[in-house]
XYZ file of C-alpha atoms in Angstrom:
586
model
C 0.000 0.000 0.000
C 1.050 3.563 -0.731
C 0.591 6.331 1.785
C -0.818 9.250 -0.225
C 0.039 12.901 0.140
C -2.475 14.756 2.278
C -3.115 17.975 4.160
C -5.613 19.098 6.785
C -7.362 22.435 7.288
C -10.183 23.549 9.526
C -12.832 26.139 10.129
C -14.964 26.549 13.270
C -17.384 23.738 12.279
C -15.580 21.419 9.871
C -12.297 19.563 9.436
C -11.230 19.335 5.784
C -8.902 16.565 4.564
C -7.434 16.781 1.046
C -5.907 13.508 -0.212
C -3.911 13.279 -3.451
C -4.516 9.922 -5.177
C -3.511 10.217 -8.866
C -4.488 7.319 -11.147
C -6.772 5.821 -8.512
C -10.204 4.420 -9.279
C -12.626 7.071 -8.130
C -15.491 4.575 -8.237
C -13.879 2.344 -5.664
C -12.926 4.065 -2.434
C -13.840 3.694 1.231
C -13.894 6.322 3.973
C -14.293 5.553 7.669
C -14.237 8.042 10.535
C -15.361 7.887 14.136
C -14.197 10.125 16.958
C -10.467 10.592 16.477
C -10.009 7.784 13.957
C -9.989 8.311 10.200
C -9.307 5.750 7.468
C -9.268 6.083 3.695
C -8.742 3.432 1.036
C -8.577 3.750 -2.741
C -6.464 1.100 -4.425
C -3.397 1.271 -4.228
C -3.576 4.040 -1.590
C -4.259 3.642 2.109
C -4.297 6.380 4.758
C -4.958 6.043 8.482
C -4.917 9.125 10.721
C -5.342 9.842 14.402
C -7.025 13.231 14.540
C -6.241 15.803 17.245
C -9.984 16.235 17.920
C -13.232 14.317 17.638
C -15.484 14.307 14.570
C -19.071 13.155 14.274
C -21.207 11.592 11.514
C -24.420 13.644 11.463
C -25.291 13.947 7.788
C -23.299 17.099 7.142
C -20.176 15.204 6.031
C -19.273 15.565 2.383
C -16.711 14.074 -0.062
C -15.770 15.113 -3.588
C -13.242 14.037 -6.212
C -11.402 16.304 -8.679
C -10.458 14.263 -11.719
C -8.102 16.898 -13.127
C -6.021 17.150 -9.962
C -6.623 13.599 -8.765
C -7.602 14.700 -5.252
C -10.296 13.674 -2.784
C -11.692 16.435 -0.549
C -13.481 15.210 2.563
C -15.274 17.543 5.004
C -15.989 16.120 8.459
C -18.188 17.892 11.055
C -16.591 18.611 14.418
C -18.232 17.024 17.430
C -17.858 20.294 19.342
C -18.422 23.263 17.007
C -15.820 25.993 17.405
C -13.195 23.638 18.857
C -9.653 24.295 17.614
C -7.693 21.220 16.477
C -4.031 21.783 17.275
C -1.180 20.251 15.321
C -2.766 19.719 11.909
C 0.649 20.465 10.346
C 2.332 17.679 12.311
C 1.761 15.042 9.657
C 4.035 12.419 11.145
C 2.198 12.394 14.463
C -1.147 12.204 12.665
C -0.066 9.008 10.914
C 0.412 7.235 14.236
C -2.214 4.768 15.455
C -3.888 5.869 18.634
C -2.427 3.165 20.833
C 1.172 4.158 20.037
C 0.694 7.683 21.360
C 0.939 6.461 24.933
C 3.985 4.902 26.580
C 1.943 2.642 28.845
C 1.044 -0.025 26.282
C 4.668 -0.242 25.225
C 5.744 -1.073 28.736
C 3.033 -3.720 29.009
C 4.076 -5.278 25.714
C 7.692 -5.484 26.831
C 6.647 -7.287 30.005
C 4.368 -9.624 28.107
C 6.994 -10.459 25.505
C 8.927 -12.487 28.063
C 6.293 -15.200 27.898
C 7.007 -16.663 24.509
C 4.741 -19.160 22.892
C 6.015 -22.440 21.548
C 5.641 -21.205 17.970
C 7.832 -18.204 18.692
C 10.453 -20.432 20.329
C 10.577 -22.659 17.261
C 11.614 -19.647 15.165
C 14.909 -19.363 17.019
C 17.905 -19.612 14.689
C 19.870 -22.646 15.916
C 22.536 -22.107 13.262
C 23.722 -18.875 14.824
C 27.466 -18.359 14.635
C 29.295 -19.116 17.886
C 32.641 -17.893 19.172
C 34.715 -19.378 22.009
C 34.382 -17.607 25.315
C 37.357 -15.477 26.353
C 37.773 -14.349 29.906
C 38.478 -10.638 29.869
C 40.992 -8.988 32.155
C 38.215 -7.134 33.919
C 35.302 -8.826 35.596
C 32.760 -6.687 33.729
C 32.378 -5.374 30.217
C 33.710 -1.892 29.505
C 31.175 0.770 30.313
C 29.659 2.519 27.311
C 28.378 6.067 27.644
C 25.218 7.236 25.941
C 24.653 10.079 23.489
C 22.272 11.083 20.726
C 18.689 12.244 21.107
C 17.718 11.892 24.749
C 20.965 9.946 25.328
C 19.258 6.875 23.853
C 22.163 5.682 21.695
C 25.428 3.945 22.493
C 27.981 1.841 20.646
C 27.348 3.582 17.309
C 30.849 4.992 17.011
C 32.510 1.654 17.464
C 31.011 0.552 14.164
C 31.294 3.888 12.302
C 34.425 5.419 13.763
C 36.090 6.005 10.387
C 33.101 7.852 8.967
C 32.375 9.898 12.075
C 35.872 11.325 12.452
C 34.917 14.003 9.922
C 31.617 14.731 11.649
C 32.406 15.073 15.352
C 35.444 16.384 17.199
C 35.514 13.989 20.136
C 37.438 10.767 19.811
C 36.012 7.504 21.152
C 32.801 8.941 22.657
C 31.617 5.489 23.740
C 34.345 5.418 26.377
C 34.321 9.136 27.254
C 32.050 10.366 30.047
C 30.120 13.609 29.765
C 32.359 15.587 32.129
C 35.490 14.613 30.222
C 33.852 15.575 26.932
C 33.156 19.015 28.342
C 36.739 19.467 29.582
C 38.164 18.447 26.229
C 35.765 20.745 24.410
C 36.703 23.766 26.505
C 40.403 23.040 26.015
C 39.963 22.709 22.242
C 38.051 26.009 22.086
C 40.685 27.822 24.132
C 43.429 26.538 21.817
C 41.452 27.494 18.705
C 40.608 31.077 19.718
C 42.628 33.618 17.694
C 42.707 37.181 19.095
C 43.889 38.630 15.768
C 40.918 37.185 13.880
C 38.492 38.399 16.531
C 39.936 41.931 16.588
C 39.941 42.093 12.792
C 36.196 41.358 12.732
C 35.684 43.726 15.669
C 37.269 46.781 14.020
C 36.566 45.976 10.360
C 32.945 44.883 10.648
C 31.427 46.077 7.375
C 30.581 42.530 6.248
C 29.234 41.644 9.694
C 26.994 44.698 9.792
C 25.659 43.715 6.378
C 24.574 40.231 7.476
C 23.135 41.617 10.707
C 20.655 43.618 8.607
C 19.359 40.472 6.896
C 15.811 39.441 7.868
C 15.070 35.689 7.703
C 11.540 34.354 7.217
C 10.758 34.089 10.913
C 11.061 37.856 11.414
C 8.059 38.601 9.205
C 6.210 35.589 10.593
C 6.736 36.851 14.135
C 5.374 40.279 13.183
C 2.279 38.691 11.646
C 1.754 36.518 14.715
C 2.017 39.541 17.003
C -0.476 41.444 14.875
C -2.917 38.524 14.866
C -2.656 38.099 18.615
C -3.307 41.785 19.106
C -6.477 41.656 17.002
C -8.074 38.356 17.996
C -6.342 37.598 21.321
C -6.273 33.925 20.333
C -3.139 31.834 20.342
C -4.343 29.466 17.619
C -4.092 32.205 14.993
C -0.319 32.157 15.425
C -0.113 28.737 13.766
C -1.409 30.062 10.451
C 1.673 32.225 9.830
C 3.980 29.211 9.349
C 3.310 27.321 6.129
C 5.061 24.129 5.051
C 6.105 23.647 1.463
C 5.229 20.529 -0.480
C 8.804 19.316 -0.144
C 8.625 19.694 3.629
C 5.315 17.828 3.715
C 6.925 15.016 1.793
C 9.701 14.889 4.390
C 7.143 14.586 7.161
C 5.325 11.740 5.406
C 8.555 9.757 5.072
C 9.292 9.806 8.789
C 8.365 6.761 10.811
C 6.342 7.719 13.810
C 7.854 6.833 17.196
C 7.132 7.299 20.859
C 9.999 8.196 23.166
C 10.306 7.040 26.762
C 12.151 9.969 28.327
C 12.548 10.631 32.017
C 12.574 14.153 33.418
C 16.339 14.553 33.116
C 16.399 13.292 29.528
C 13.590 15.647 28.540
C 15.599 18.500 30.042
C 18.616 17.538 27.913
C 16.414 17.315 24.806
C 15.006 20.830 25.228
C 18.459 22.327 25.838
C 19.890 20.452 22.860
C 17.064 21.877 20.747
C 18.128 25.417 21.703
C 21.731 24.627 20.805
C 20.804 23.282 17.358
C 18.494 26.222 16.629
C 21.215 28.718 17.569
C 23.657 27.132 15.135
C 20.985 27.027 12.416
C 20.083 30.711 12.918
C 23.754 31.698 12.566
C 24.047 29.699 9.330
C 20.914 31.228 7.802
C 21.964 34.769 8.705
C 25.589 34.737 7.508
C 24.586 33.138 4.178
C 21.424 35.257 3.919
C 19.174 32.241 3.534
C 21.208 30.508 0.818
C 22.845 27.121 1.235
C 26.410 26.288 0.232
C 28.998 23.586 0.795
C 29.876 25.077 4.190
C 26.327 25.045 5.551
C 26.579 21.556 6.999
C 29.954 22.352 8.557
C 28.659 25.574 10.123
C 25.649 23.958 11.785
C 27.410 20.957 13.226
C 30.563 22.872 14.208
C 28.727 25.600 16.113
C 26.509 23.144 17.982
C 28.326 21.367 20.789
C 25.377 18.971 20.967
C 26.182 17.711 17.473
C 29.951 18.131 17.408
C 30.877 17.079 20.950
C 27.753 15.090 21.929
C 27.343 17.546 24.795
C 24.543 17.204 27.359
C 23.809 20.628 28.818
C 22.349 21.287 32.242
C 21.253 24.950 31.908
C 20.272 27.480 29.258
C 23.187 29.698 30.240
C 25.635 26.877 29.526
C 24.110 26.507 26.055
C 24.557 30.205 25.287
C 28.138 30.287 26.576
C 29.076 27.236 24.510
C 27.510 28.700 21.376
C 29.198 32.074 21.939
C 32.619 30.496 22.378
C 32.274 28.401 19.239
C 31.137 31.367 17.146
C 34.275 33.241 18.186
C 36.551 30.268 17.417
C 35.498 28.484 14.226
C 33.449 30.203 11.482
C 34.439 32.924 9.033
C 32.671 35.776 10.850
C 33.662 35.851 14.525
C 31.697 38.719 15.981
C 29.799 38.903 19.263
C 26.973 40.746 17.517
C 26.197 37.560 15.572
C 25.923 35.654 18.853
C 23.306 38.027 20.253
C 21.404 38.159 16.968
C 21.208 34.351 16.751
C 20.012 34.401 20.370
C 17.163 36.771 19.462
C 16.287 34.738 16.364
C 15.967 31.559 18.432
C 13.622 33.309 20.851
C 11.413 34.341 17.903
C 11.299 30.779 16.526
C 10.291 29.316 19.887
C 7.608 31.976 20.308
C 6.180 31.057 16.895
C 5.523 27.560 18.222
C 6.355 24.018 17.242
C 5.434 24.580 13.586
C 8.328 27.056 13.219
C 10.630 24.787 15.222
C 9.727 21.839 12.991
C 10.297 23.902 9.833
C 13.829 24.755 10.993
C 14.565 21.141 11.934
C 13.388 19.944 8.521
C 15.799 22.377 6.883
C 18.664 21.094 9.054
C 17.667 17.543 8.128
C 17.828 18.431 4.445
C 21.243 20.115 4.845
C 22.701 17.023 6.502
C 21.144 14.659 3.970
C 22.974 16.458 1.163
C 26.332 16.076 2.929
C 28.001 12.688 2.820
C 29.399 12.287 6.352
C 26.904 14.533 8.158
C 23.864 12.400 7.302
C 24.714 10.232 10.315
C 23.750 13.146 12.567
C 20.218 12.834 11.202
C 20.059 9.273 12.529
C 21.523 10.305 15.876
C 19.639 13.561 16.475
C 17.674 15.441 13.800
C 15.183 12.782 12.654
C 14.187 12.078 16.245
C 13.908 15.820 16.923
C 11.610 16.201 13.882
C 9.314 13.429 15.129
C 9.416 14.422 18.798
C 8.801 18.138 18.169
C 5.473 17.351 16.489
C 4.233 15.923 19.785
C 5.835 18.526 22.030
C 3.421 20.661 23.996
C 3.129 24.270 22.890
C 3.083 25.431 26.505
C 6.472 23.806 27.054
C 7.975 25.628 24.080
C 6.442 28.917 25.239
C 7.929 28.459 28.698
C 11.282 27.570 27.109
C 11.243 30.781 25.039
C 10.474 32.846 28.154
C 13.341 31.261 30.075
C 15.689 31.804 27.145
C 14.629 35.432 26.836
C 15.357 36.063 30.520
C 18.859 34.586 30.291
C 21.665 37.094 29.771
C 24.956 36.593 27.990
C 27.846 39.063 28.125
C 31.371 39.032 26.778
C 32.732 38.347 30.246
C 30.820 35.034 30.301
C 32.646 33.747 27.213
C 35.941 33.379 29.047
C 38.339 34.758 26.434
C 38.904 38.156 28.173
C 37.257 39.905 25.234
C 36.701 43.223 26.995
C 40.340 43.487 28.087
C 41.467 42.496 24.598
C 39.295 45.158 22.991
C 40.437 47.841 25.450
C 44.106 47.064 24.795
C 43.522 47.136 21.038
C 41.787 50.517 21.290
C 44.732 51.943 23.264
C 47.203 50.666 20.686
C 45.101 52.165 17.928
C 44.999 55.542 19.680
C 48.771 55.529 20.211
C 49.377 54.709 16.568
C 47.092 57.521 15.449
C 48.877 59.959 17.781
C 52.272 58.905 16.437
C 51.087 59.337 12.875
C 49.691 62.765 13.679
C 52.899 63.896 15.396
C 54.943 62.601 12.475
C 52.917 64.665 10.035
C 53.295 67.785 12.209
C 57.076 67.370 12.520
C 57.435 66.931 8.771
C 55.453 70.106 8.230
C 57.396 72.082 10.837
C 60.860 71.107 9.543
C 60.730 72.946 6.172
C 58.758 75.827 7.663
C 61.396 76.403 10.375
C 64.160 76.436 7.781
C 62.276 78.961 5.670
C 61.577 81.068 8.763
C 65.306 81.102 9.594
C 66.302 82.212 6.110
C 63.520 84.797 6.053
C 64.685 86.106 9.402
C 68.256 86.443 8.159
C 67.174 88.285 5.030
C 64.849 90.601 6.928
C 67.586 91.284 9.510
C 70.099 92.084 6.774
C 67.682 94.370 4.967
C 66.698 96.077 8.229
C 70.359 96.656 9.084
C 70.931 98.300 5.722
C 67.777 100.356 6.118
C 68.750 101.480 9.610
C 72.274 102.250 8.437
C 71.033 104.338 5.527
C 68.489 106.079 7.759
C 71.194 106.931 10.274
C 73.538 108.219 7.557
C 71.008 110.454 5.821
C 70.806 113.119 8.543
C 74.578 113.050 8.945
C 75.157 113.550 5.197
C 72.660 116.388 5.091
C 74.142 118.276 8.076
C 77.831 117.527 7.636
C 79.845 119.765 5.321
C 83.235 118.304 6.090
C 84.752 116.514 3.074
C 86.653 114.044 5.179
C 83.492 112.881 6.934
C 81.800 112.597 3.529
C 84.652 110.411 2.303
C 84.285 108.155 5.346
C 80.544 107.986 4.696
C 81.214 107.018 1.067
C 83.560 104.302 2.237
C 80.948 102.898 4.624
C 78.328 103.088 1.889
C 80.570 101.029 -0.382
C 81.142 98.471 2.291
C 77.390 98.194 2.919
C 76.835 97.591 -0.763
C 78.816 94.343 -0.445
C 77.480 91.601 1.894
C 78.347 92.586 5.485
C 77.782 89.137 6.999
C 77.882 85.563 5.888
C 75.328 82.895 6.717
C 76.696 82.586 10.273
C 76.761 86.248 11.161
C 80.484 86.898 10.265
C 81.499 89.973 8.339
C 82.645 89.550 4.730
C 84.343 92.797 3.759
C 86.782 93.738 1.008
C 89.718 93.672 3.409
C 91.629 90.525 2.487
C 93.971 90.448 5.481
C 91.144 90.732 7.933
C 89.261 87.862 6.234
C 92.324 85.662 6.423
C 92.875 86.411 10.091
C 89.294 85.599 10.959
C 89.203 82.445 8.815
C 89.871 80.132 11.747
C 87.191 81.861 13.784
C 84.735 81.391 10.919
C 85.431 77.662 10.878
C 84.706 77.457 14.598
C 81.471 79.362 14.257
C 80.349 77.249 11.283
C 80.277 74.159 13.482
C 77.174 75.444 15.251
C 74.374 77.351 13.625
C 73.721 80.720 15.262
C 70.138 81.090 16.457
C 68.110 83.871 14.874
C 68.082 85.831 18.158
C 71.881 86.073 18.385
C 72.053 86.955 14.737
C 69.812 89.975 15.325
C 71.893 91.055 18.329
C 75.117 90.943 16.320
C 73.503 92.891 13.511
C 72.395 95.535 16.029
C 75.989 95.770 17.358
C 77.279 96.275 13.835
C 74.744 99.002 13.158
C 75.582 100.824 16.404
C 79.252 100.653 15.464
C 78.498 102.100 12.052
C 76.442 104.895 13.645
C 79.237 105.758 16.074
C 81.694 105.874 13.180
C 79.539 108.332 11.306
C 79.341 110.561 14.407
C 83.127 110.607 15.089
C 85.015 113.952 14.606
C 88.307 114.323 12.854
C 91.226 112.588 14.493
C 89.135 109.703 15.692
C 89.743 106.095 14.731
C 89.295 105.097 11.099
C 86.478 102.769 10.031
C 88.965 99.963 9.615
C 90.026 100.197 13.256
C 86.401 100.242 14.412
C 85.515 97.237 12.292
C 88.627 95.500 13.576
C 87.530 96.183 17.159
C 84.028 94.916 16.319
C 85.465 91.697 14.879
C 87.612 91.114 17.963
C 84.688 91.717 20.349
C 82.348 89.415 18.449
C 84.721 86.460 18.421
C 85.844 87.202 22.001
C 89.557 86.706 21.393
C 92.114 88.312 23.772
C 94.614 89.313 21.079
C 94.341 92.478 19.039
C 94.924 92.666 15.380
C 97.778 94.854 14.170
C 97.293 97.655 11.739
C 97.495 96.682 8.109
C 99.181 98.487 5.245
C 96.051 100.175 3.949
C 96.673 103.234 6.075
C 94.519 102.248 9.000
C 95.246 104.886 11.625
C 94.145 108.372 12.459
C 93.153 110.926 9.847
């Protein structure tokens, strides 16, 4: 028999079941419904459903067949008009027979199976292969630790160790207890963390800011749900905002329905593992903006410690810390903003209800199925999560979302000293910017200071000539003595030539004086005279020239005065002798 494709909808008074049966004989079909049971048969199709609410046969039921589409549409009256049937999207749970929904009959069957009939005993395989008994060194078999969904699996990795090395990070999980797995995981994360990569994404976050602006499908769905709740104040309207595609419905029909015997502690681990898987999935969807690539499978399983290290968490805070550490250690974008955004996305998905949770799990299941080694994680975790989530209570998921929303995660919780690392990087950045700024200022000041020095020398020289000419003009206009005029002409000729060199030394036409002061010039050239001293020396020279112009007859000649000025400026104890140019008294 073939299980046909089907879907269920409802209104306040009727439950509508649409069954796709192409190439079936429309003249030969049977429909049976009573209470919560529904059965449909049209060769070669057979469908049996356990409905989430009771229906009644009162004459209002109706069935129709569309030959073009090959679909049967059956409308069943509700026993209680206005009752809301929850979980019509959970196709796998609807396929289950009623008796398998409870754990009690399973326990009774296990107890009853011990009493085997003679016919069942005759079916025992007497040709079973036997091996000689070997006494082990230890009195008991080695202890195997559990893992997988609800910690219901063990011994899997002994058979598939070669294939699972590329899927999980822990080695020999069958012999590794939970506490040791956690210690090894924390050590591996600490060794993998790279401060340079983190700081690069922290300061140069253009790409990160771009992906943070992306809005996945659950953002709009959450807005619609909030709007519907505000208008009708009914929680059931929230389920209409999540719609499954035909491909996702086909996935649900292929699952084999199961019932899980989980104690309180195992259920706690299952809910926390669900948060961990959803966090990793939200990160993957956001950084790739909803597209899938060859790294999608790696991202999901690497960021989830539940999948990669077979971790069993004990608190929501531990889940968030583990996810935050792994985001900052492994993927391409290692930014704390992505951790908080994935946290908010997971809260939205849980608030949307189990339909949104199931839609995300189906996408993870598809990602792993398309990856060769990762498909094993579907057998260990995701398939069971897809089946179990359809039967999870909505109130439990709502309470889980509230607890998750109240939990806080800061950078100090991660354990990598992120705040200290960021503060040190900011200080280094500020110092580098200050050094660059000071370097630019010094390069600008160096040529400007040189130009200021040369400008100062030129202005001082021109001012000395101007002062000298200004001081000589009144003397030339008032003096009528020819000898004084000749001295003035001599001084004017000397001023026409450069009076000083670049270091403040006089360069006159007197050759003997230049030769005598040559050694002194060499000494003064070793150190550049500051502009202030240069001005002072120029002022001394100008005062000397003024005094010379004011001297009466019989006073010292200009050559003697300039000689005295030269000796005072260099501060030498010896006097220069008179030369042969007639330096003496007029």
